[in-house]
Short mmCIF file of C-alpha atoms in Angstrom, two decimals:
data_model
loop_
_atom_site.label_atom_id
_atom_site.label_comp_id
_atom_site.label_asym_id
_atom_site.label_seq_id
_atom_site.Cartn_x
_atom_site.Cartn_y
_atom_site.Cartn_z
CA MET A 266 88.93 79.40 -105.67
CA ILE A 267 87.97 76.95 -108.76
CA ASP A 268 87.62 78.48 -112.25
CA PRO A 269 84.41 77.75 -114.08
CA PRO A 270 84.74 76.22 -117.52
CA VAL A 271 85.68 78.06 -120.44
CA SER A 272 83.24 77.75 -123.35
CA ALA A 273 84.64 77.33 -127.21
CA PRO A 274 84.88 80.65 -128.92
CA ALA A 275 81.87 82.50 -129.63
CA ARG A 276 80.92 84.31 -133.18
CA GLY A 277 83.32 87.20 -133.56
CA GLY A 278 86.25 85.52 -131.55
CA ALA A 279 84.59 86.63 -128.10
CA ARG A 280 84.68 84.33 -125.09
CA ARG A 281 82.33 84.25 -122.54
CA LEU A 282 82.08 82.23 -119.13
CA GLN A 283 79.72 79.55 -118.20
CA GLY A 284 79.01 77.89 -115.39
CA GLY A 285 79.45 81.08 -113.00
CA ALA A 286 78.36 84.57 -112.56
CA ARG A 287 79.12 87.23 -115.16
CA PRO A 288 82.05 89.48 -114.12
CA PRO A 289 80.74 92.53 -112.56
CA VAL A 290 82.86 94.71 -114.75
CA ARG A 291 85.25 94.52 -117.81
CA PRO A 292 88.02 92.08 -117.07
CA GLY A 293 90.76 93.91 -115.21
CA ALA A 294 88.78 97.19 -114.81
CA GLY A 295 87.81 96.45 -111.26
CA ARG A 296 91.17 95.41 -110.00
CA PHE A 297 92.42 99.10 -108.95
CA PRO A 298 89.13 99.84 -106.90
CA VAL A 299 89.54 96.54 -105.04
CA LEU A 300 93.12 97.21 -104.16
CA LEU A 301 92.32 100.67 -103.12
CA VAL A 302 89.52 99.47 -100.73
CA VAL A 303 92.45 96.90 -99.40
CA PHE A 304 94.73 99.80 -98.72
CA VAL A 305 92.06 101.93 -96.88
CA CYS A 306 90.83 98.91 -94.78
CA ALA A 307 94.37 97.90 -94.08
CA ALA A 308 95.13 101.43 -92.93
CA CYS A 309 91.72 101.67 -90.89
CA GLY A 310 92.54 98.18 -89.04
CA LEU A 311 95.78 99.18 -88.08
CA VAL A 312 94.55 102.38 -86.51
CA TYR A 313 92.02 100.56 -84.42
CA GLU A 314 94.82 98.22 -83.07
CA LEU A 315 97.12 101.02 -82.40
CA GLU A 316 93.99 103.01 -81.00
CA LEU A 317 93.28 100.30 -78.20
CA VAL A 318 97.16 99.84 -77.27
CA ALA A 319 97.31 103.52 -76.72
CA LEU A 320 94.17 103.98 -74.69
CA ALA A 321 94.73 100.71 -72.75
CA SER A 322 98.32 102.02 -71.87
CA TYR A 323 96.89 105.31 -70.75
CA LEU A 324 93.99 103.97 -68.95
CA ILE A 325 95.31 100.58 -67.28
CA GLY A 326 99.06 101.43 -67.32
CA ASP A 327 102.00 98.88 -68.07
CA SER A 328 102.06 99.45 -71.63
CA VAL A 329 103.96 96.23 -72.62
CA THR A 330 101.18 94.18 -71.04
CA GLN A 331 98.49 96.01 -72.78
CA ALA A 332 100.28 96.08 -76.11
CA SER A 333 100.84 92.06 -75.90
CA VAL A 334 97.33 91.42 -74.85
CA VAL A 335 95.81 93.44 -77.70
CA LEU A 336 98.50 91.93 -80.26
CA SER A 337 97.86 88.51 -79.54
CA VAL A 338 94.08 88.26 -78.94
CA MET A 339 93.93 90.10 -82.30
CA VAL A 340 96.40 87.68 -84.32
CA PHE A 341 94.38 84.93 -82.79
CA ALA A 342 90.92 86.51 -83.46
CA MET A 343 92.24 87.07 -87.23
CA GLY A 344 92.77 83.42 -87.65
CA LEU A 345 89.15 82.74 -86.49
CA GLY A 346 88.02 85.34 -88.99
CA SER A 347 89.48 83.92 -91.92
CA LEU A 348 88.02 80.54 -90.97
CA PHE A 349 84.33 82.24 -90.54
CA ALA A 350 84.97 83.86 -93.98
CA LYS A 351 85.12 80.33 -95.64
CA ARG A 352 81.44 80.41 -95.15
CA LEU A 353 80.76 83.56 -96.81
CA ARG A 354 82.62 83.07 -100.05
CA CYS A 355 79.71 82.21 -101.96
CA HIS A 356 78.19 85.60 -100.96
CA ALA A 357 81.29 87.34 -101.21
CA ALA A 358 80.18 90.83 -102.14
CA VAL A 359 77.24 90.81 -99.26
CA GLY A 360 79.68 89.51 -97.07
CA PHE A 361 82.29 91.88 -97.23
CA GLY A 362 79.76 94.49 -96.96
CA LEU A 363 78.49 93.36 -93.83
CA VAL A 364 82.03 92.83 -92.48
CA GLU A 365 82.96 96.36 -93.14
CA ALA A 366 79.79 97.77 -91.70
CA ALA A 367 80.34 96.02 -88.39
CA LEU A 368 83.86 96.78 -88.40
CA ALA A 369 83.40 100.14 -88.98
CA LEU A 370 80.90 100.18 -86.14
CA ILE A 371 82.83 98.38 -83.55
CA GLY A 372 86.12 99.93 -84.46
CA GLY A 373 84.97 103.27 -84.45
CA SER A 374 83.21 103.19 -81.21
CA SER A 375 86.00 101.14 -79.44
CA ALA A 376 87.65 103.92 -77.88
CA LEU A 377 84.67 105.79 -76.73
CA VAL A 378 83.05 102.42 -75.08
CA LEU A 379 86.71 101.72 -73.59
CA TYR A 380 86.81 105.25 -71.90
CA ALA A 381 83.31 104.63 -70.74
CA ALA A 382 84.15 101.32 -69.03
CA PHE A 383 87.18 102.71 -67.31
CA ALA A 384 85.17 106.00 -66.26
CA TRP A 385 81.91 104.67 -64.79
CA PHE A 386 82.75 100.77 -64.03
CA ASP A 387 86.59 101.24 -63.29
CA GLU A 388 87.31 98.16 -65.21
CA ALA A 389 88.55 98.32 -68.95
CA ARG A 390 90.27 95.08 -69.14
CA TYR A 391 87.32 93.02 -70.42
CA ALA A 392 86.22 95.60 -72.62
CA LEU A 393 89.73 95.55 -73.96
CA VAL A 394 89.94 92.00 -74.71
CA ALA A 395 86.35 91.73 -76.25
CA PHE A 396 87.04 94.48 -78.57
CA SER A 397 90.50 93.14 -79.55
CA LEU A 398 88.73 89.66 -80.07
CA ALA A 399 85.63 91.47 -82.21
CA ILE A 400 87.88 93.68 -84.57
CA GLY A 401 90.29 90.79 -84.97
CA VAL A 402 87.70 88.48 -86.26
CA LEU A 403 86.19 91.10 -88.69
CA ILE A 404 89.72 92.11 -89.86
CA GLY A 405 90.77 88.45 -90.46
CA ALA A 406 87.57 87.93 -92.46
CA GLU A 407 88.54 90.64 -95.17
CA ILE A 408 91.21 89.08 -97.04
CA PRO A 409 89.52 86.02 -97.92
CA LEU A 410 86.32 88.01 -98.95
CA LEU A 411 88.52 90.50 -100.93
CA MET A 412 90.56 87.77 -102.69
CA SER A 413 87.09 86.33 -103.86
CA LEU A 414 86.21 89.69 -105.22
CA ILE A 415 89.48 90.42 -106.66
CA GLN A 416 89.49 87.26 -108.60
CA ARG A 417 86.23 88.23 -110.05
CA THR A 418 87.77 91.47 -111.61
CA SER A 419 91.07 90.00 -112.59
CA ARG A 420 89.94 87.05 -115.12
CA ARG A 421 91.84 87.64 -118.41
CA ALA A 422 90.15 87.52 -121.82
CA ASP A 423 90.61 83.63 -121.88
CA GLY A 424 89.28 83.15 -118.35
CA GLU A 425 92.18 82.26 -116.50
CA HIS A 426 93.87 83.79 -113.50
CA ASP A 427 97.33 85.18 -112.56
CA ALA A 428 96.75 83.80 -109.04
CA ALA A 429 100.30 84.67 -107.93
CA GLY A 430 100.05 88.18 -109.25
CA THR A 431 96.77 88.62 -107.62
CA VAL A 432 97.73 87.59 -104.32
CA ALA A 433 101.18 89.65 -104.43
CA ASP A 434 98.96 92.84 -105.77
CA LEU A 435 96.52 92.03 -102.70
CA PHE A 436 99.21 91.70 -99.90
CA ALA A 437 101.30 94.75 -101.10
CA ALA A 438 98.14 97.04 -100.87
CA ASP A 439 97.41 95.52 -97.60
CA TYR A 440 100.84 96.11 -96.27
CA VAL A 441 101.27 99.60 -97.76
CA GLY A 442 97.69 100.55 -96.09
CA ALA A 443 99.17 99.19 -92.75
CA LEU A 444 102.25 101.49 -93.05
CA VAL A 445 99.85 104.66 -93.86
CA GLY A 446 97.43 103.81 -90.93
CA GLY A 447 100.41 103.22 -88.68
CA LEU A 448 102.07 106.45 -89.37
CA ALA A 449 98.78 108.57 -89.42
CA PHE A 450 97.71 107.62 -86.29
CA PRO A 451 100.51 109.08 -83.97
CA PHE A 452 101.36 111.87 -86.38
CA LEU A 453 97.85 112.84 -87.67
CA LEU A 454 94.90 111.45 -85.77
CA LEU A 455 96.09 111.46 -82.24
CA PRO A 456 97.55 115.18 -82.15
CA TRP A 457 94.86 116.67 -84.40
CA LEU A 458 91.79 114.86 -83.49
CA GLY A 459 92.43 112.81 -80.31
CA GLN A 460 91.57 109.17 -79.53
CA LEU A 461 87.84 109.35 -79.46
CA THR A 462 87.28 111.39 -82.64
CA GLY A 463 90.21 109.88 -84.27
CA ALA A 464 88.81 106.55 -84.08
CA LEU A 465 85.08 107.43 -84.68
CA LEU A 466 86.69 109.23 -88.18
CA THR A 467 88.65 106.04 -89.09
CA GLY A 468 84.96 104.04 -88.62
CA ALA A 469 83.36 106.35 -91.08
CA VAL A 470 86.16 106.07 -93.84
CA ASN A 471 86.03 102.34 -93.23
CA ALA A 472 82.13 102.32 -93.67
CA VAL A 473 82.14 104.59 -96.74
CA ALA A 474 85.29 102.33 -98.58
CA GLY A 475 83.38 99.08 -98.05
CA ALA A 476 80.06 100.20 -99.01
CA ALA A 477 81.16 102.07 -102.00
CA LEU A 478 83.29 99.03 -103.22
CA VAL A 479 80.19 96.53 -102.82
CA LEU A 480 77.15 98.95 -104.15
CA CYS A 481 79.06 100.41 -107.02
CA LEU A 482 81.41 97.71 -108.36
CA PHE A 483 79.58 94.69 -107.24
CA ARG A 484 75.99 95.64 -107.17
CA ARG A 485 75.18 92.92 -109.98
CA ASP A 486 75.91 90.30 -107.47
CA LEU A 487 73.35 91.55 -104.82
CA SER A 488 69.47 91.23 -105.04
CA SER A 489 67.50 94.79 -104.77
CA ARG A 490 66.55 93.77 -101.34
CA ALA A 491 70.30 93.25 -100.15
CA ARG A 492 71.46 96.35 -101.94
CA TRP A 493 68.74 98.24 -99.95
CA TRP A 494 69.69 96.68 -96.64
CA LEU A 495 73.31 97.30 -97.06
CA LEU A 496 72.73 100.94 -97.99
CA ILE A 497 70.02 101.23 -94.96
CA GLY A 498 72.90 99.50 -92.51
CA ASN A 499 75.65 101.66 -93.81
CA VAL A 500 73.61 104.96 -93.50
CA ALA A 501 72.69 103.83 -89.76
CA VAL A 502 76.52 103.05 -89.07
CA LEU A 503 77.71 106.51 -90.62
CA ALA A 504 74.56 108.40 -88.64
CA LEU A 505 75.64 106.91 -85.24
CA LEU A 506 79.23 107.67 -85.90
CA ALA A 507 78.32 111.15 -86.70
CA THR A 508 76.51 111.41 -83.79
CA ALA A 509 78.99 110.24 -81.48
CA THR A 510 81.45 112.57 -82.96
CA VAL A 511 79.13 115.57 -82.24
CA LEU A 512 78.60 114.56 -78.79
CA ALA A 513 82.42 113.46 -78.10
CA ALA A 514 83.68 116.76 -76.21
CA ASP A 515 80.42 116.31 -74.05
CA PHE A 516 80.91 112.57 -73.44
CA GLU A 517 84.68 113.20 -72.66
CA SER A 518 84.04 115.98 -70.17
CA ALA A 519 81.31 113.75 -68.39
CA ALA A 520 84.06 110.63 -68.33
CA ARG A 521 86.47 112.94 -66.97
CA ARG A 522 84.16 114.41 -64.25
CA ALA A 523 83.44 110.77 -63.53
CA VAL A 524 87.26 109.87 -63.38
CA TYR A 525 88.56 112.57 -61.21
CA GLY A 526 85.42 113.42 -59.39
CA GLU A 527 86.44 117.45 -59.46
CA PRO A 528 85.36 119.84 -61.88
CA VAL A 529 87.93 119.88 -64.62
CA ARG A 530 89.52 123.33 -64.94
CA VAL A 531 91.85 122.47 -67.99
CA ALA A 532 92.29 119.12 -70.14
CA VAL A 533 94.74 119.60 -72.86
CA ARG A 534 96.78 116.90 -74.87
CA THR A 535 100.10 118.52 -75.39
CA GLY A 536 101.43 115.95 -77.82
CA GLN A 537 103.33 114.03 -75.38
CA GLN A 538 100.53 113.49 -72.51
CA GLU A 539 97.27 114.52 -71.54
CA VAL A 540 97.26 117.23 -68.71
CA VAL A 541 94.31 117.59 -66.48
CA LEU A 542 93.88 120.17 -63.82
CA THR A 543 91.03 119.79 -61.31
CA GLY A 544 89.58 121.79 -58.71
CA ALA A 545 87.79 125.18 -58.12
CA ARG A 546 89.27 128.15 -59.42
CA GLN A 547 89.89 129.62 -55.99
CA GLY A 548 90.39 126.21 -54.22
CA PRO A 549 93.14 123.71 -54.06
CA LEU A 550 94.23 122.32 -57.22
CA ASP A 551 95.12 118.69 -58.62
CA LEU A 552 97.48 117.97 -61.63
CA PHE A 553 97.09 114.81 -63.48
CA LEU A 554 99.45 113.55 -66.25
CA ASP A 555 97.69 110.78 -68.25
CA GLY A 556 95.10 110.15 -65.58
CA ARG A 557 97.47 109.70 -62.89
CA LEU A 558 97.72 112.21 -60.06
CA ARG A 559 100.97 114.10 -60.43
CA ALA A 560 100.63 116.98 -58.01
CA SER A 561 98.02 118.03 -55.46
CA GLY A 562 97.37 121.42 -53.72
CA ARG A 563 96.41 119.71 -50.69
CA ALA A 564 99.65 117.85 -50.42
CA GLU A 565 102.10 119.67 -52.38
CA ALA A 566 103.70 120.98 -49.25
CA ARG A 567 104.67 117.37 -48.22
CA TYR A 568 105.61 115.59 -51.47
CA GLN A 569 108.04 118.08 -53.11
CA PRO A 570 110.01 118.64 -49.69
CA ALA A 571 110.07 114.99 -49.14
CA LEU A 572 112.02 114.66 -52.70
CA VAL A 573 114.19 117.82 -52.36
CA ARG A 574 115.15 118.70 -48.74
CA PRO A 575 117.56 115.53 -48.13
CA ALA A 576 119.40 116.00 -51.11
CA MET A 577 120.01 119.47 -50.59
CA ARG A 578 121.96 118.88 -47.41
CA GLY A 579 125.37 119.93 -48.76
CA PRO A 580 126.61 121.86 -51.27
CA HIS A 581 124.10 122.80 -53.98
CA ALA A 582 125.20 125.69 -56.11
CA ARG A 583 124.42 123.74 -59.42
CA VAL A 584 121.13 121.70 -59.50
CA LEU A 585 119.80 119.71 -62.36
CA VAL A 586 116.01 118.82 -62.38
CA LEU A 587 114.83 115.66 -64.45
CA GLY A 588 111.41 116.19 -65.45
CA GLY A 589 109.36 118.24 -63.22
CA GLY A 590 107.82 120.46 -65.98
CA ASP A 591 104.97 121.62 -63.71
CA GLY A 592 107.84 123.52 -61.76
CA LEU A 593 107.14 122.27 -58.53
CA ALA A 594 110.50 120.65 -57.81
CA ALA A 595 112.23 123.71 -58.91
CA ARG A 596 110.20 125.79 -56.83
CA GLU A 597 111.22 123.73 -53.72
CA VAL A 598 115.19 123.91 -54.80
CA LEU A 599 115.11 127.77 -55.33
CA ARG A 600 114.07 128.22 -51.81
CA TYR A 601 117.26 127.24 -50.74
CA PRO A 602 119.90 130.08 -50.40
CA GLY A 603 123.06 129.36 -52.33
CA VAL A 604 121.50 127.87 -55.22
CA ARG A 605 123.12 129.61 -58.23
CA THR A 606 121.72 127.74 -61.49
CA VAL A 607 119.03 125.20 -61.79
CA THR A 608 118.64 123.49 -65.15
CA LEU A 609 115.23 121.59 -65.71
CA VAL A 610 115.12 119.14 -68.43
CA GLU A 611 111.45 118.50 -69.35
CA ARG A 612 110.49 116.49 -72.73
CA ASP A 613 106.91 118.11 -73.23
CA PRO A 614 107.04 121.82 -73.79
CA GLY A 615 103.20 122.02 -73.55
CA MET A 616 103.47 120.83 -69.81
CA VAL A 617 105.98 123.88 -69.03
CA ARG A 618 103.93 126.19 -71.17
CA LEU A 619 100.82 125.40 -69.14
CA ALA A 620 102.89 125.43 -65.84
CA ARG A 621 103.66 129.38 -66.94
CA THR A 622 100.43 130.54 -68.30
CA ASP A 623 97.86 128.72 -66.12
CA PRO A 624 97.18 131.01 -63.25
CA ALA A 625 96.36 128.46 -60.55
CA LEU A 626 99.37 126.26 -61.42
CA SER A 627 101.56 129.13 -61.61
CA ALA A 628 100.66 130.19 -58.16
CA LEU A 629 101.02 126.69 -57.15
CA ASN A 630 104.70 126.37 -58.69
CA GLY A 631 105.35 130.09 -57.33
CA ALA A 632 105.94 131.50 -60.72
CA VAL A 633 109.19 129.82 -60.85
CA PHE A 634 109.70 130.09 -64.33
CA ARG A 635 110.38 133.83 -64.06
CA ASP A 636 113.27 133.34 -62.08
CA ALA A 637 116.55 134.11 -63.87
CA ARG A 638 118.59 131.04 -62.28
CA LEU A 639 116.24 128.70 -63.86
CA ARG A 640 117.03 127.43 -67.30
CA VAL A 641 114.53 124.94 -68.99
CA VAL A 642 115.84 122.45 -71.83
CA TYR A 643 113.30 120.63 -73.80
CA ALA A 644 114.76 117.10 -74.45
CA ASP A 645 114.36 113.54 -73.20
CA ALA A 646 116.08 113.21 -69.96
CA PHE A 647 117.82 109.97 -70.98
CA ALA A 648 118.95 111.47 -74.43
CA TRP A 649 120.13 114.37 -72.48
CA LEU A 650 122.13 112.87 -70.01
CA ARG A 651 123.79 110.62 -72.77
CA GLY A 652 124.77 113.96 -74.67
CA ALA A 653 126.02 115.67 -71.40
CA ALA A 654 128.13 112.83 -70.55
CA GLN A 655 129.67 112.89 -74.06
CA GLY A 656 130.06 116.66 -74.24
CA GLY A 657 127.61 116.87 -77.03
CA ASP A 658 126.30 120.18 -77.93
CA GLY A 659 122.76 121.14 -77.35
CA CYS A 660 122.80 119.59 -74.07
CA GLY A 661 124.33 122.51 -72.07
CA ASP A 662 127.46 122.33 -70.16
CA ARG A 663 127.97 119.72 -67.41
CA GLY A 664 127.63 122.06 -64.44
CA GLY A 665 125.10 124.62 -65.66
CA ASP A 666 127.29 127.34 -65.28
CA GLY A 667 130.67 126.15 -66.71
CA GLY A 668 131.49 124.09 -63.27
CA GLY A 669 132.78 120.53 -63.13
CA GLY A 670 129.21 118.78 -62.55
CA TYR A 671 125.92 119.07 -60.64
CA ASP A 672 125.92 119.29 -56.95
CA VAL A 673 122.37 117.90 -56.74
CA VAL A 674 120.13 115.92 -59.18
CA ILE A 675 116.47 115.44 -58.99
CA ALA A 676 114.45 112.97 -60.63
CA ASP A 677 111.20 113.98 -60.58
CA LEU A 678 109.95 111.50 -63.24
CA PRO A 679 106.73 109.24 -64.34
CA GLU A 680 106.21 106.18 -62.28
CA PRO A 681 108.35 103.19 -63.06
CA GLY A 682 105.55 101.13 -64.58
CA THR A 683 104.46 103.68 -66.97
CA ALA A 684 105.47 103.69 -70.89
CA PRO A 685 108.73 106.20 -70.41
CA GLY A 686 109.08 104.88 -67.08
CA ALA A 687 111.35 101.76 -67.55
CA LYS A 688 113.90 103.68 -69.48
CA LEU A 689 114.02 106.52 -66.85
CA TYR A 690 114.70 104.02 -64.05
CA SER A 691 117.19 101.78 -65.76
CA GLN A 692 120.83 100.73 -65.00
CA GLU A 693 122.14 102.60 -67.85
CA PHE A 694 119.97 105.95 -66.82
CA TYR A 695 121.43 105.89 -63.42
CA GLY A 696 124.91 105.23 -64.86
CA LEU A 697 124.67 108.37 -66.93
CA THR A 698 123.35 110.32 -63.90
CA ALA A 699 126.35 109.47 -62.01
CA GLY A 700 128.38 110.54 -64.93
CA VAL A 701 127.21 114.47 -64.47
CA LEU A 702 127.53 114.57 -60.60
CA ALA A 703 130.26 116.68 -59.00
CA ASP A 704 132.50 115.37 -56.45
CA GLY A 705 130.30 114.69 -53.49
CA GLY A 706 126.99 115.47 -55.62
CA ARG A 707 123.87 113.87 -54.53
CA VAL A 708 120.98 112.27 -56.60
CA ALA A 709 117.13 112.13 -55.23
CA VAL A 710 114.72 109.94 -56.90
CA HIS A 711 110.89 109.52 -56.37
CA ALA A 712 110.60 105.65 -56.65
CA GLY A 713 106.94 105.12 -56.27
CA ALA A 714 104.92 103.75 -53.38
CA ILE A 715 106.13 101.67 -50.35
CA GLY A 716 103.08 99.75 -49.99
CA ALA A 717 101.49 97.12 -51.95
CA ASP A 718 103.98 97.57 -54.75
CA ALA A 719 107.06 97.62 -52.72
CA ARG A 720 108.81 95.50 -55.10
CA ALA A 721 108.94 98.20 -57.79
CA TYR A 722 110.29 100.51 -55.41
CA TRP A 723 113.26 98.07 -54.18
CA THR A 724 114.01 97.21 -57.70
CA VAL A 725 114.57 100.92 -58.34
CA GLU A 726 116.92 101.20 -55.21
CA SER A 727 118.50 97.69 -56.37
CA THR A 728 119.23 99.31 -59.89
CA MET A 729 120.66 102.50 -58.76
CA ARG A 730 123.05 100.26 -56.77
CA ALA A 731 123.97 98.19 -59.67
CA ALA A 732 125.10 101.51 -61.43
CA GLY A 733 127.59 101.95 -58.83
CA LEU A 734 125.81 104.53 -56.60
CA ALA A 735 125.58 104.31 -52.78
CA THR A 736 121.93 104.41 -51.86
CA THR A 737 119.99 105.55 -48.58
CA PRO A 738 116.15 104.59 -49.08
CA TYR A 739 113.82 106.84 -47.26
CA ARG A 740 110.32 108.05 -46.73
CA ALA A 741 108.91 111.20 -45.20
CA PRO A 742 106.71 110.78 -42.12
CA ALA A 743 104.38 113.68 -43.75
CA HIS A 744 104.03 111.95 -47.06
CA PRO A 745 104.03 108.15 -45.82
CA ALA A 746 102.40 107.03 -49.11
CA ARG A 747 105.47 107.79 -51.31
CA ALA A 748 109.14 106.51 -50.84
CA PHE A 749 112.31 107.97 -52.18
CA VAL A 750 116.17 107.06 -52.65
CA LEU A 751 118.99 109.31 -51.91
CA ALA A 752 122.17 108.27 -53.53
CA THR A 753 125.84 109.38 -53.90
CA ALA A 754 128.80 108.16 -55.92
CA GLY A 755 130.81 108.03 -52.60
CA PRO A 756 129.59 106.74 -49.34
CA PRO A 757 125.83 106.24 -48.54
CA PRO A 758 124.45 109.62 -47.95
CA ARG A 759 123.05 110.42 -44.53
CA LEU A 760 119.39 111.64 -44.05
CA GLY A 761 118.61 114.60 -42.12
CA PRO A 762 115.81 115.19 -39.50
CA GLY A 763 112.20 114.60 -40.91
CA ALA A 764 113.31 111.56 -43.04
CA VAL A 765 112.92 107.63 -42.10
CA ASP A 766 115.53 105.48 -43.29
CA LEU A 767 114.19 102.30 -45.12
CA ALA A 768 117.35 100.37 -45.16
CA PRO A 769 116.28 97.84 -42.55
CA GLU A 770 113.13 96.98 -44.65
CA ARG A 771 115.45 96.42 -47.83
CA MET A 772 114.54 93.42 -50.10
CA GLU A 773 117.78 91.86 -50.97
CA GLY A 774 118.34 89.86 -53.93
CA LEU A 775 116.45 91.90 -56.68
CA PRO A 776 117.94 92.12 -60.14
CA ALA A 777 118.47 95.39 -61.53
CA SER A 778 116.29 96.79 -64.35
CA THR A 779 118.13 97.31 -67.84
CA LEU A 780 116.90 98.71 -71.02
CA VAL A 781 116.99 95.18 -72.56
CA HIS A 782 115.45 93.71 -69.37
CA PRO A 783 113.15 95.95 -67.71
CA ARG A 784 112.28 94.59 -64.52
CA TYR A 785 109.18 96.67 -63.53
CA GLY A 786 105.55 94.89 -63.84
CA GLU A 787 107.08 91.61 -63.26
#
C-alpha cells in the first residue's frame, strides 16, 4: 500500500494527511481492536477446517483422505481468496464486512449441510469439496483486507508506517488465534456442543466480530447506505444461525432417522465416538458406532460366535478381549466352561457405561458386566499392550490372574480403514499382541469384509504373518459377509467345525501395514 504524501507542519505543530482518507481513529488507538478481530477470525477459520475434517471422517471414513482433501483444497482456495481481495482493497472496510458475513453463514452452516447431504442424498463428497473451496476463498481474503485496515490505524504522527512491525503483529495474532481455535474444537466445542451446534456458534462469533470492527471502528469509511446494508445483512446471518441452532436437535433426529432407517432409541456422544441404538424397545436392537453398524440383534447370534468359537478350541482359562466395549464378545467368551478370567480393554468408558445401563443393550450382552470373572480396563488397546509387554504398572498382569500370558486374545476392534483402525491393525500392534500370549495361545481378529474390499482383509492377514504369527484365514457360513483371522505364535492353528478355511483364496505379495506406512485404503 502506498502512503499518501505528508504536508508540511500545520499551525501548532500538528500534521495531517493529504491525498487520502482521514484515519478512522487516533493513530495507534485502533491497532488492538483490529488484532483482536484477527485473533477471533483465525480461531473461527480453524474451527471450520477441523469441523469439515472431523465430520467428513465420520460420514465418509478414511480420515487421512478426507483430511488431505480438505487441507489441500482450502490452502489452494486461500490463494484464490488473496488474489480476489486485491480488488477490494480500495473498499477494505465494506469488503471485510461482507467477507465475514459470508464466512459466518457458510462456515457456520457447513456441518449442517454436509450432514444433510449425507443423510438424504447419501453423497457428502461434493458438498465437502464445495465448502472447503468456499471457506478457503473467504479465509484467504481476510488477511489482505485486515492488512489494509490495520495500516489505517497504525500511522505514526509523522504519517509513516512500521510495515514490518504491522505484519509481525498481524501474523502473530493470526497464529495464536489458530492455536486457540484448534484446541477449543476438540476440548470444548465438540464435547460440550457437538459438531452442528459448535459450528453454528462459531459462525455467530465470526459474524459479531466482523460486524463490530467495521460498524464501530471504521464506520466513517462507509456510506450511510452501506452501514445499513451491512447491519441488516449481519442481523439476517445471526438470525439464520440462531434459528438453525434452535432447530439443530430436531434436524439431527430427522437426519438420523434418514440414515439409520429405524427409530433411534439412544444417541449419545461419549467423547470418543457417537453411539446410536436403533430399533423398537421390544424388538431387535442395532448398535452403530460413528455411523457404522457394530452389532445387530438380528445377527448377533452369528457374528460373535464366528469370531470367538475357533479361538476357544484349546486352553482358555485366561482371555483378553481388545475393544468390545458393548460386552458382546465377552458374553460369548464367558459361555465356555473353564474360563477363569476375562480382561476387557476398552478405550471408551461411555460405551461400557451404556452397555451396563441400557436395558436393551444389557439384555443383548447378557448383563456380562455383572460377572465377577470380567475385569474392565479403560485404555487404548495399543498403549495397554505396550505397557503389558514392558511390565508397566496400570496395565494389569500379563495373565490376568498372575499367569504367564493369555490363552486367548480376541481383537474386536474398529474397521482397518477407520481413524483408529490403522494403528490397531499394524505389524507393531500384532507384535505386541504376540508378546502377551501364553505358550500355545491363540489370537482371533475380525478383519473386515471379504467381498469388494478383499484387499484390506488380506492386508490384515499379511500383516499378522509379518509380525511372526502363523495365520489361518476363515469365515463362517452363517455370517458370510465378514471374515476373520485365527493366529498363533506356533504352527498354523486348525479350525473347528462351522468355519471355512480361506487360505486357498489368499492374495499373495501384499506388504504389511505399519505405523509409518499404513496400507489400508490404498
